[in-house]
Short mmCIF file of C-alpha atoms and ligand atoms in Angstrom, two decimals:
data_model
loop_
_atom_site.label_atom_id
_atom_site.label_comp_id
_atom_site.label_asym_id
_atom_site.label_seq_id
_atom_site.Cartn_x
_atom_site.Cartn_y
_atom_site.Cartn_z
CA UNK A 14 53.95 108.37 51.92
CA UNK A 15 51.30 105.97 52.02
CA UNK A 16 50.83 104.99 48.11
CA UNK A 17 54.99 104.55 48.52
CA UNK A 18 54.48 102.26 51.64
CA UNK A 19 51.79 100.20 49.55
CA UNK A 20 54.13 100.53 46.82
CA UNK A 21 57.20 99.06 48.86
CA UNK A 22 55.32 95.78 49.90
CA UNK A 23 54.39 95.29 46.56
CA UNK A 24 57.86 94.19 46.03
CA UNK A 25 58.07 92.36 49.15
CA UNK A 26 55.03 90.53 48.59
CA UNK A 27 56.55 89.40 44.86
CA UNK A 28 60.19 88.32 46.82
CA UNK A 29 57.77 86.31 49.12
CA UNK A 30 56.43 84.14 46.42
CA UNK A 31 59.50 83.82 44.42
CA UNK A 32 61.41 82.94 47.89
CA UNK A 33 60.03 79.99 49.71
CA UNK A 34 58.10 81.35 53.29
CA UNK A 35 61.31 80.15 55.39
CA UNK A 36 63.78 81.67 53.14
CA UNK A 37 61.93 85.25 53.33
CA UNK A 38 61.54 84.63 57.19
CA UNK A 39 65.26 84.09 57.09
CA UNK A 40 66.19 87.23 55.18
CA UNK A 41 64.27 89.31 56.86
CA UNK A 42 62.94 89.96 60.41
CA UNK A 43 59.71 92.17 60.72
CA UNK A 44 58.59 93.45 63.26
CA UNK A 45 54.71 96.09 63.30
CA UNK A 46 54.62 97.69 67.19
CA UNK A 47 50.60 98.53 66.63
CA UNK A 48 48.18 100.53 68.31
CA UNK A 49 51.40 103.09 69.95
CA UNK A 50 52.25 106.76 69.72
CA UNK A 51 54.72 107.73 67.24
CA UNK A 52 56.91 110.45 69.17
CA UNK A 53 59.27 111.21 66.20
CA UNK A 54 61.99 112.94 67.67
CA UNK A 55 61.85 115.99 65.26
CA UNK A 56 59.68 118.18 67.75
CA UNK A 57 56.46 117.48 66.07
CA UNK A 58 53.40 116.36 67.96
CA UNK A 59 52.90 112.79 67.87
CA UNK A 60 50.99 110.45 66.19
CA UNK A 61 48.24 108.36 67.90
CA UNK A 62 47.46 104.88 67.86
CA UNK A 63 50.06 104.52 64.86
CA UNK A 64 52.15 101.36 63.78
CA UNK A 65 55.86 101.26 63.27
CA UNK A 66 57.06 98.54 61.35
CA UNK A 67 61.12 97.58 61.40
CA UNK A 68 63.13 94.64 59.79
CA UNK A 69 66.45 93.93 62.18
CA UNK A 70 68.25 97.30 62.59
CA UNK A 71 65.76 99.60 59.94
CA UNK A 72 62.85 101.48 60.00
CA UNK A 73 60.56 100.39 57.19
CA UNK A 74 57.34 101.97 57.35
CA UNK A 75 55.21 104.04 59.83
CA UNK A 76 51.90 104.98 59.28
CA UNK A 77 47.80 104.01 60.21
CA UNK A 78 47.87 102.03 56.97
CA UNK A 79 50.35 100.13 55.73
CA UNK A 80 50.24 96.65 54.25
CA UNK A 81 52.56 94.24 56.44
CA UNK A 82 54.94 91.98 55.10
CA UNK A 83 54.28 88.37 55.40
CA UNK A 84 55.99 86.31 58.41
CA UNK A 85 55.25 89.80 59.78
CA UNK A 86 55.30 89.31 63.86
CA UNK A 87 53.06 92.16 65.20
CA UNK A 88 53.39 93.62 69.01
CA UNK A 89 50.19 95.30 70.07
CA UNK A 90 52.02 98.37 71.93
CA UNK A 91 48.23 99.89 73.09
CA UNK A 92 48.91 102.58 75.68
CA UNK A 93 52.49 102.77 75.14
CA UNK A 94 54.78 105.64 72.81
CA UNK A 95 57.93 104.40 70.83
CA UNK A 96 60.68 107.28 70.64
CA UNK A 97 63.78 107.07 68.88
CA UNK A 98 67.02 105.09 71.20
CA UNK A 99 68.70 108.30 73.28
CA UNK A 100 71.92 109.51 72.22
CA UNK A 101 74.22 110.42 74.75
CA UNK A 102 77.00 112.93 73.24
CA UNK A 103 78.84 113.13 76.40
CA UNK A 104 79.42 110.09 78.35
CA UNK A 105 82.93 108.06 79.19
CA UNK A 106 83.69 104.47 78.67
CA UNK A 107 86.05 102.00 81.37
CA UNK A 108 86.92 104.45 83.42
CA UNK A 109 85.24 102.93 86.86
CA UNK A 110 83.76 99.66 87.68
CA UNK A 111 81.40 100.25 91.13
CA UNK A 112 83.09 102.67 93.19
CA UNK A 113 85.98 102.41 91.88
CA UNK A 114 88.31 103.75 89.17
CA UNK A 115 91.39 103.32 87.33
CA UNK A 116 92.88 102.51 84.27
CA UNK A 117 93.03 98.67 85.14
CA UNK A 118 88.98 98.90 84.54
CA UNK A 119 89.65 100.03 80.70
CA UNK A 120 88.65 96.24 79.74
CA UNK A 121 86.34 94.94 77.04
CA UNK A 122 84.03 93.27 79.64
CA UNK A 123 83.49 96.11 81.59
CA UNK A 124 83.09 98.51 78.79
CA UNK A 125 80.40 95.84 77.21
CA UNK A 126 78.61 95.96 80.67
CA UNK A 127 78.39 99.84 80.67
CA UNK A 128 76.92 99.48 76.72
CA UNK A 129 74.36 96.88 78.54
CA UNK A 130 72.78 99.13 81.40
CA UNK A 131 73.28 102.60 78.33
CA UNK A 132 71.37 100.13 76.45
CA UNK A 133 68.73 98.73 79.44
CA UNK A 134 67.61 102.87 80.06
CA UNK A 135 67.17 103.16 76.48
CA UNK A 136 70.55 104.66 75.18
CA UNK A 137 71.45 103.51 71.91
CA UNK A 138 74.80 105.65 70.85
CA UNK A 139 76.89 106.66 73.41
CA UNK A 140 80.15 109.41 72.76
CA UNK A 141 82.94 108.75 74.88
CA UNK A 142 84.58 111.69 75.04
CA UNK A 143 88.18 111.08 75.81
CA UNK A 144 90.50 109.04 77.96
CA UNK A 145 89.79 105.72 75.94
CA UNK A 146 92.80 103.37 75.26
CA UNK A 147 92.98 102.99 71.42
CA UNK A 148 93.86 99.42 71.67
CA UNK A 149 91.45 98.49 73.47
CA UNK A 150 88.73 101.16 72.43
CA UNK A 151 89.30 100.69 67.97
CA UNK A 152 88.02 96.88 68.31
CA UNK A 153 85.09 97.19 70.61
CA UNK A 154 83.82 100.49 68.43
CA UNK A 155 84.37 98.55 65.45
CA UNK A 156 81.88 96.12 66.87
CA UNK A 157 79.44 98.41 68.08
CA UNK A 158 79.67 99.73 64.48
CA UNK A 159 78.60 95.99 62.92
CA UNK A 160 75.28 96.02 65.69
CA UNK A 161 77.22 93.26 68.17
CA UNK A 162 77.04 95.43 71.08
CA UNK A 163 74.28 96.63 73.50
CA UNK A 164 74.31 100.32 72.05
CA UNK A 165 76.50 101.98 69.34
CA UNK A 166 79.58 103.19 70.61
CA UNK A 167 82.07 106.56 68.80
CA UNK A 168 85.13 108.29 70.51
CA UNK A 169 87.30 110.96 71.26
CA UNK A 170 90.50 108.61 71.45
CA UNK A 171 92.75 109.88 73.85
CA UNK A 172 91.93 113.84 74.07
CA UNK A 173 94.80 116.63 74.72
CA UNK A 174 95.00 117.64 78.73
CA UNK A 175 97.50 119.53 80.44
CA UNK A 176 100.92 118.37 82.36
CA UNK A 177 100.17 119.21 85.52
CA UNK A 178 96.93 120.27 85.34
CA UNK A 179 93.57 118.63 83.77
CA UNK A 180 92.12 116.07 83.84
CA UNK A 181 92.85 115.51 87.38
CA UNK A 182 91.98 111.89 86.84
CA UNK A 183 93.43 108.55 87.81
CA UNK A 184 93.94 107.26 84.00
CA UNK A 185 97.06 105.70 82.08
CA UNK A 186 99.27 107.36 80.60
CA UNK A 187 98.11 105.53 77.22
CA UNK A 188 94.34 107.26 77.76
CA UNK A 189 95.78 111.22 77.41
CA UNK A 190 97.91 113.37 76.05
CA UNK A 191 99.48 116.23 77.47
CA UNK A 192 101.38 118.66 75.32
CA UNK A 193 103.79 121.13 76.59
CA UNK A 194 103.81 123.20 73.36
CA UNK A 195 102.15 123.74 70.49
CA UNK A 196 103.82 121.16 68.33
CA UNK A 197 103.09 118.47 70.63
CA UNK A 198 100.00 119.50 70.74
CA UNK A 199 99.88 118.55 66.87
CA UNK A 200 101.51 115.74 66.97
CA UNK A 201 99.29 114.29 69.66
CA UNK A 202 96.09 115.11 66.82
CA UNK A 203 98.05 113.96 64.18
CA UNK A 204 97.68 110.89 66.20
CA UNK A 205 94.35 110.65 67.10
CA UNK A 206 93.76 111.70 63.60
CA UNK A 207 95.52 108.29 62.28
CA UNK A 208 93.70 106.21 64.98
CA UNK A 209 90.26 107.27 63.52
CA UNK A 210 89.13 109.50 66.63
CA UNK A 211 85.58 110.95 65.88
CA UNK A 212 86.21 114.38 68.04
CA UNK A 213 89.07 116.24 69.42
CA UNK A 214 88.85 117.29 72.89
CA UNK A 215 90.22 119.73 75.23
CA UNK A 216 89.98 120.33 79.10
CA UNK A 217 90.47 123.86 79.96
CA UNK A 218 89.48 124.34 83.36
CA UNK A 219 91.52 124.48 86.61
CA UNK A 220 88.70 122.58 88.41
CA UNK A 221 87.74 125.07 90.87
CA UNK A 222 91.61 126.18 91.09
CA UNK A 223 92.51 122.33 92.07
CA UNK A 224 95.24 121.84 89.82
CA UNK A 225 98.38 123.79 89.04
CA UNK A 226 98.39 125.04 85.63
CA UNK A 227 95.53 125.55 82.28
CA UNK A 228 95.78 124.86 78.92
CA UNK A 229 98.25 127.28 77.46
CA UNK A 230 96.15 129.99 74.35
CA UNK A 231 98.89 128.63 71.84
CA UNK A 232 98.55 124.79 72.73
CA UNK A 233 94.63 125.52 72.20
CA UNK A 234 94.67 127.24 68.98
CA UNK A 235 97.09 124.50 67.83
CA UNK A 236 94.81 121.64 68.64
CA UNK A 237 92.06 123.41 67.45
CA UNK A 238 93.87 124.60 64.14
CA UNK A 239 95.33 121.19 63.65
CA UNK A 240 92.30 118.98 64.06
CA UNK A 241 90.18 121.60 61.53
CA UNK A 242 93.44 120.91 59.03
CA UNK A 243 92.12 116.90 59.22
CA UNK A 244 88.65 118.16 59.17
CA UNK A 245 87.73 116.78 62.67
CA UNK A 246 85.62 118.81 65.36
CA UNK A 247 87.17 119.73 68.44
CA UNK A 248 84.89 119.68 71.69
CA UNK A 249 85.71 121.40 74.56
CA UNK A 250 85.71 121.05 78.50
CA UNK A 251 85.36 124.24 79.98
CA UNK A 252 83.40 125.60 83.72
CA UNK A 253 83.87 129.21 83.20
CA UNK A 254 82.38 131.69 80.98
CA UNK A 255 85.92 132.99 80.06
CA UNK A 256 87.00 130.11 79.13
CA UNK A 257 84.24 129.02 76.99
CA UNK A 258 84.42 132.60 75.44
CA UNK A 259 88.46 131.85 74.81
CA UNK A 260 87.74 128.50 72.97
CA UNK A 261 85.02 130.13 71.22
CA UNK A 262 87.47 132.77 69.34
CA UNK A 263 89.21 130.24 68.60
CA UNK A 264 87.23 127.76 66.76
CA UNK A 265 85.93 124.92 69.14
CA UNK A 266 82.67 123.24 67.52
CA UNK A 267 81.13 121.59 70.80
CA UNK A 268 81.18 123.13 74.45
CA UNK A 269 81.05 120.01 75.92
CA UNK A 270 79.50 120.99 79.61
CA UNK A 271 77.30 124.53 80.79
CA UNK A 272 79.11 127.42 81.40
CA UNK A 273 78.54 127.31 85.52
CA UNK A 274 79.92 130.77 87.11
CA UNK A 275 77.65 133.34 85.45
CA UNK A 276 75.22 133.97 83.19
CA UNK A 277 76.21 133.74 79.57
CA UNK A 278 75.78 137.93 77.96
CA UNK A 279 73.64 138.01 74.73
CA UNK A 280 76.99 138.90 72.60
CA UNK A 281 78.27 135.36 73.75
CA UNK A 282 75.22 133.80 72.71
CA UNK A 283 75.25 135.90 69.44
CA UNK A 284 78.27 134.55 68.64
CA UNK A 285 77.49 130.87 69.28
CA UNK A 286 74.21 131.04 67.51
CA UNK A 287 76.14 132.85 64.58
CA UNK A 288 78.77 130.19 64.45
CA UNK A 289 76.37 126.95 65.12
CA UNK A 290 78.50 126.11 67.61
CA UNK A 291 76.79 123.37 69.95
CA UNK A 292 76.03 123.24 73.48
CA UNK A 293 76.36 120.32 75.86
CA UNK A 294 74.75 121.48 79.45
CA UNK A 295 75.77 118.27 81.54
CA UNK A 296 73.54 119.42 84.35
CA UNK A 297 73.12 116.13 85.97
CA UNK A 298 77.56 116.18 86.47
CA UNK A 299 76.67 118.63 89.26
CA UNK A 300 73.65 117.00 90.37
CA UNK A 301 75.38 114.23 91.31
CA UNK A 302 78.05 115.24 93.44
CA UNK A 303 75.71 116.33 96.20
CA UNK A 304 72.18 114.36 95.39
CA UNK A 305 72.96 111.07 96.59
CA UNK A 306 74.76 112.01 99.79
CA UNK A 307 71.45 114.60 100.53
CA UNK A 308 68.94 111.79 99.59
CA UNK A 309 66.77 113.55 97.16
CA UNK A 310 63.57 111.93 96.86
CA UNK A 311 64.45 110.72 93.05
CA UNK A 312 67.67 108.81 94.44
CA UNK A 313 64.97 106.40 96.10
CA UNK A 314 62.87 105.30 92.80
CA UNK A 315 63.26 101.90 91.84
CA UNK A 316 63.79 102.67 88.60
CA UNK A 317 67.12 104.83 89.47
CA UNK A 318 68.02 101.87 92.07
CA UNK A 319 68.03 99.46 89.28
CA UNK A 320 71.54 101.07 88.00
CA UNK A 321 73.39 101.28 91.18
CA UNK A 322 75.92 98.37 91.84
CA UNK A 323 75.68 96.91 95.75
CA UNK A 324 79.03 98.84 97.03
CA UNK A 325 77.78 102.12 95.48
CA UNK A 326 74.12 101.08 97.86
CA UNK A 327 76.48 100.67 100.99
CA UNK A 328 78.14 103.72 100.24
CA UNK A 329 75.45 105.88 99.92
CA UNK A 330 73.61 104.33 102.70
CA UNK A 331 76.59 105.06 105.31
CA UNK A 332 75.98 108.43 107.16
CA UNK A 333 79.41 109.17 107.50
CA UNK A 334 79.67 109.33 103.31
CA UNK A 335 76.65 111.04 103.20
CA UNK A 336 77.77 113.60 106.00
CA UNK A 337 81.39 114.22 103.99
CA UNK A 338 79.40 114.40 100.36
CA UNK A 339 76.58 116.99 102.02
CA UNK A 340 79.25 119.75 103.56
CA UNK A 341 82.54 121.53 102.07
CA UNK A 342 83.32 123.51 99.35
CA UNK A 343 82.83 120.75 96.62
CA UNK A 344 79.51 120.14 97.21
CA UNK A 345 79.10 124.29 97.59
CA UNK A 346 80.62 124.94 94.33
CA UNK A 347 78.42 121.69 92.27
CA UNK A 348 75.14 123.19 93.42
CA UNK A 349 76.11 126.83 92.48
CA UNK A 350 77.27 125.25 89.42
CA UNK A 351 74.13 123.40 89.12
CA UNK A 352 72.09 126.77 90.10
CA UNK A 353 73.66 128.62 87.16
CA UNK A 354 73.98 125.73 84.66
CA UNK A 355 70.06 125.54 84.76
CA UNK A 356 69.50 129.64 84.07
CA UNK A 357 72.27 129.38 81.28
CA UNK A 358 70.26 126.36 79.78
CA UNK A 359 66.71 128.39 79.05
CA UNK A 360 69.10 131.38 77.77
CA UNK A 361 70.59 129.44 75.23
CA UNK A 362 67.28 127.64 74.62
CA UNK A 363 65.16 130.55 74.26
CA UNK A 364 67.87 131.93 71.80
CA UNK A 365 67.88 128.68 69.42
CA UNK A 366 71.82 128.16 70.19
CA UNK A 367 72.23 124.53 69.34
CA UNK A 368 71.82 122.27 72.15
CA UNK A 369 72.90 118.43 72.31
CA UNK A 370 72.29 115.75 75.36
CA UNK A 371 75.20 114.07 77.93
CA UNK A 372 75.62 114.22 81.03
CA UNK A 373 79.41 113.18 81.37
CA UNK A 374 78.14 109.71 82.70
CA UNK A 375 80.96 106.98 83.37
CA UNK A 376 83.50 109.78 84.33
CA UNK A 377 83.72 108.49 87.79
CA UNK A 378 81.45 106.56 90.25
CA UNK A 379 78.60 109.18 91.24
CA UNK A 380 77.56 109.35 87.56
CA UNK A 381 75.45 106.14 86.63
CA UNK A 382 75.07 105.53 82.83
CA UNK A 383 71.44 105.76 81.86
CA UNK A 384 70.67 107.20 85.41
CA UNK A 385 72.30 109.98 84.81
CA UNK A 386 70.91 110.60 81.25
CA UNK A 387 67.28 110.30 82.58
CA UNK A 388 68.45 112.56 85.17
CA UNK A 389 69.26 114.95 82.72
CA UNK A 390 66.25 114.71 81.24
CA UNK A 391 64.23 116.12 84.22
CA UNK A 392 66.24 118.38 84.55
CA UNK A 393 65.92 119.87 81.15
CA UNK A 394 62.46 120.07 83.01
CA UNK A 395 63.33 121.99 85.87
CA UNK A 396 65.25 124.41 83.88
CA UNK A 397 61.69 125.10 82.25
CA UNK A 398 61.74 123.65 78.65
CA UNK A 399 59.02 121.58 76.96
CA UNK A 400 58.96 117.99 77.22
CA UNK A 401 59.10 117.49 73.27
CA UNK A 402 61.98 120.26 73.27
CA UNK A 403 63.44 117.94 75.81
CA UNK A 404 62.89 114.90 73.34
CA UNK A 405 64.26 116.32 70.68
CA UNK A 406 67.22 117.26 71.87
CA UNK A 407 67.98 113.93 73.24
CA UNK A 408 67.52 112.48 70.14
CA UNK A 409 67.45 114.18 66.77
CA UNK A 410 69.70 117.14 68.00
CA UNK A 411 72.09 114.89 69.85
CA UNK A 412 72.39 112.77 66.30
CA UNK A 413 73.05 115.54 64.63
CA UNK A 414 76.48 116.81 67.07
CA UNK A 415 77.49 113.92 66.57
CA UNK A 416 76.68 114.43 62.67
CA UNK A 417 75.20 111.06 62.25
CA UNK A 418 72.37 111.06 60.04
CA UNK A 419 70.58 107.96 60.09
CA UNK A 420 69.37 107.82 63.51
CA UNK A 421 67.65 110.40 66.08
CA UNK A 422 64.83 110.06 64.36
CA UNK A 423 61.51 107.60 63.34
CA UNK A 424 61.44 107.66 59.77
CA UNK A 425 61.65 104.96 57.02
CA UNK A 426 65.15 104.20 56.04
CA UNK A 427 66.67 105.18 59.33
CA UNK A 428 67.78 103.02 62.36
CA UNK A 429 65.41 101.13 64.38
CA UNK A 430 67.00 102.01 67.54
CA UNK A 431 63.40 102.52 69.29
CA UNK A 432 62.62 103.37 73.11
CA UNK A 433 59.50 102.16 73.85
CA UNK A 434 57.44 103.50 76.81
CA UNK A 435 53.93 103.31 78.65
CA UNK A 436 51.94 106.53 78.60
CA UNK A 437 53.36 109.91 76.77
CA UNK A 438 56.24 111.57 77.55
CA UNK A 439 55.90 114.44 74.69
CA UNK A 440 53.41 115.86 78.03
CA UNK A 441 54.83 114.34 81.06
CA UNK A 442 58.69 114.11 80.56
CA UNK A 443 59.09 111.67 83.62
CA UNK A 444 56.86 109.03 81.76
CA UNK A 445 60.20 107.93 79.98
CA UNK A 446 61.00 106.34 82.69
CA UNK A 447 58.41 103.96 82.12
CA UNK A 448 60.71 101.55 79.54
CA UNK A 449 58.76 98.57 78.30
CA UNK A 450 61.67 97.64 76.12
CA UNK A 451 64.43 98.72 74.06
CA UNK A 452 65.24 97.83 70.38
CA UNK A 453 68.71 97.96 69.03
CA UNK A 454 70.29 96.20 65.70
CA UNK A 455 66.96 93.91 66.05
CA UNK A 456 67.17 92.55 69.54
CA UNK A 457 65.27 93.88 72.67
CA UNK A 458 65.51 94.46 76.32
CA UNK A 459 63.52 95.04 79.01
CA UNK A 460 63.75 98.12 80.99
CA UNK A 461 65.87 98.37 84.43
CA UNK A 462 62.60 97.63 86.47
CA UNK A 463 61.56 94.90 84.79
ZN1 ZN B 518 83.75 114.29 80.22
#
């Protein structure tokens, strides 16, 4: 790897002379973060006082001893660890803006603003899965595509619900679709198909028995059977065991949140292993319905503070919210959810079932993008797994559900989406909280607290 490094600035040291200094400079942008641990993302122990060098959005050499381009500009990182950008693989887009939500908030700006704070907490790619207004949704991912946005951006586009039943959301009729049979259940993919939607996606819950009616078996094997026909993946909402077990037999790829009412049996897992089906826990979702009205100790760190608007402050800080949020059977039913969730998690782990990173951040107001994903984080934690397990499946295993192969991980050749952080959060988890910046498409930001 070195000789090929040495080997590589050869050439760049022969374009140097042949270009003038300010036409190289102009072509190219390195950057060499020196003296800073190298957490890859792959799982493997890091490297220490290491040097990552990047040109705009790509990763062009990392190692102890590597030549540096001229016009190089070098960034003594001593005491800090670079990590590849977070992906989130569950996360919604326009939805709310403050405390509020509505489809009137599906706008460019305040999509862009979301991408800004993902970005500011060190996500890079962000999956909104479902409910996005194709109109509105095509251009901006487009854009996110060519690097002109805070953090890469990919889609479900609308997603198939139910009539009269899930998601019991306040969107426009333009952000769902909600079949009544079969067929329109593949004419609605044929749809997304043509608008270039990444993922399918299905709800099929009855949200704790709050709305009327579930997804109909034949309208999910349609969708399902339909989307494989255009050879797209079809994710899946589900709360219940027996409902993740239905979409199972029936070909979903992605269980898009934790089963939450029991304990998963090991012919369940079996299956999932044997079918590489992934696994999106979402524990924070649950989290958050009762955490900020009980005042956990976490909901008063700065850097969590930095992501809440001023009316979500004053509504948290009024007793009478708090009181409401604390008691009843919603805030019952998320921390039994949350209970389970967290057992389910180390099953699955322990049994190598594929496991990706979101947090269904953005879906309404009590889940903060890039809070919620560093939530997530510790809790990956508390449900006892390793903090370069943890890492890993943030980053390389949440590229790869999303099958995108040239990120999730510090390499040559592959994005320079980079997290940097002080001290080392392949031991202490909670030390990636500690952003000194965050690199995407060659541009930086500071971290929320900064
Ligand atoms: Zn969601």
């Amino acid at each position: 790897m070195k000789n090929q490094n040495k080997k590589l600035f050869g050439i760049f040291t022969a374009a140097s002379i042949l270009l003038s200094g300010t036409a190289f400079a102009e072509t190219h942008n390195f950057i060499a973060l020196t003296h800073i641990r190298v957490i890859d993302g792959t799982g493997n122990l890091p490297v220490e006082d290491d040097t990552l060098l990047f040109d705009k959005d790509k990763i062009i050499a990392i190692g102890n001893n590597i030549d540096l381009p001229p016009h190089t500009k070098i960034l003594d990182r001593s005491g800090d660890s670079v990590l590849p950008g977070l992906i989130s693989d569950h996360s919604h887009i326009g939805l709310m803006k403050n405390i509020q939500t509505g489809p009137e908030y599906y706008t460019k700006d305040n999509i862009k603003a979301a991408l800004s704070q993902y970005q500011r907490y060190g996500v890079t790619t962000v999956m909104a899965l479902g409910l996005n207004k194709p109109a509105v949704f095509n251009p901006i991912r487009k854009e996110a595509h060519e690097g002109k946005l805070p953090a890469d951006l990919f889609g479900v586009e609308q997603g198939i619900g139910v009539p009269d039943g899930a998601p019991p959301l306040k969107i426009g009729t333009q952000q769902i679709f909600r079949p009544a049979t079969p067929e329109e259940a593949k004419e609605a993919v044929d749809k997304m198909a043509e608008e270039g939607t990444d993922l399918v996606k299905i709800w099929v819950d009855d949200f704790n028995g709050s709305v009327p009616q579930k997804m109909s078996p034949s309208v999910i094997e349609a969708t399902i059977a339909e989307a494989h026909r255009h050879n797209i993946r079809v994710a899946a909402h589900i709360h219940d065991l027996a409902d993740a077990k239905e979409v199972i037999n029936d070909g979903a790829d992605i269980i898009a949140h934790g089963v939450r009412d029991q304990l998963i049996p090991n012919d369940v897992i079996a299956k999932m292993k044997a079918r590489h089906i992934w696994y999106i826990p979402t524990l924070q979702l649950d989290e958050a319905t009762t955490a900020w009205a009980e005042e956990q100790t976490w909901t008063n760190q700065a850097f969590y503070k930095a992501g809440l608007s001023k009316e979500f402050l004053e509504q948290i800080n009024d007793p009478a919210w708090r009181n409401a949020h604390k008691k009843g059977k919603e805030a019952a039913f998320a921390r039994k959810s949350l209970y389970i969730n967290l057992q389910n998690l180390k099953r699955l782990y322990e049994a190598h079932v594929n496991l990706g990173f979101g947090t269904d951040s953005g879906a309404q107001p009590l889940r903060i993008p890039g809070v919620a994903e560093h939530r997530e984080l510790a809790l990956y934690k508390e449900a006892g797994l390793p903090p370069l397990s943890i890492i890993h499946i943030a980053t390389e295993n949440a590229a790869a559900l999303l099958d995108l192969k040239d990120r999730g991980v510090l390499a040559p050749g592959k994005r320079a989406d980079l997290l940097v952080v002080s001290g080392d959060p392949s031991k202490n988890i909670s030390d990636v909280n500690n952003i000194v910046e965050v690199w995407h498409s060659g541009h930086s930001v500071k971290g929320p607290t900064q």
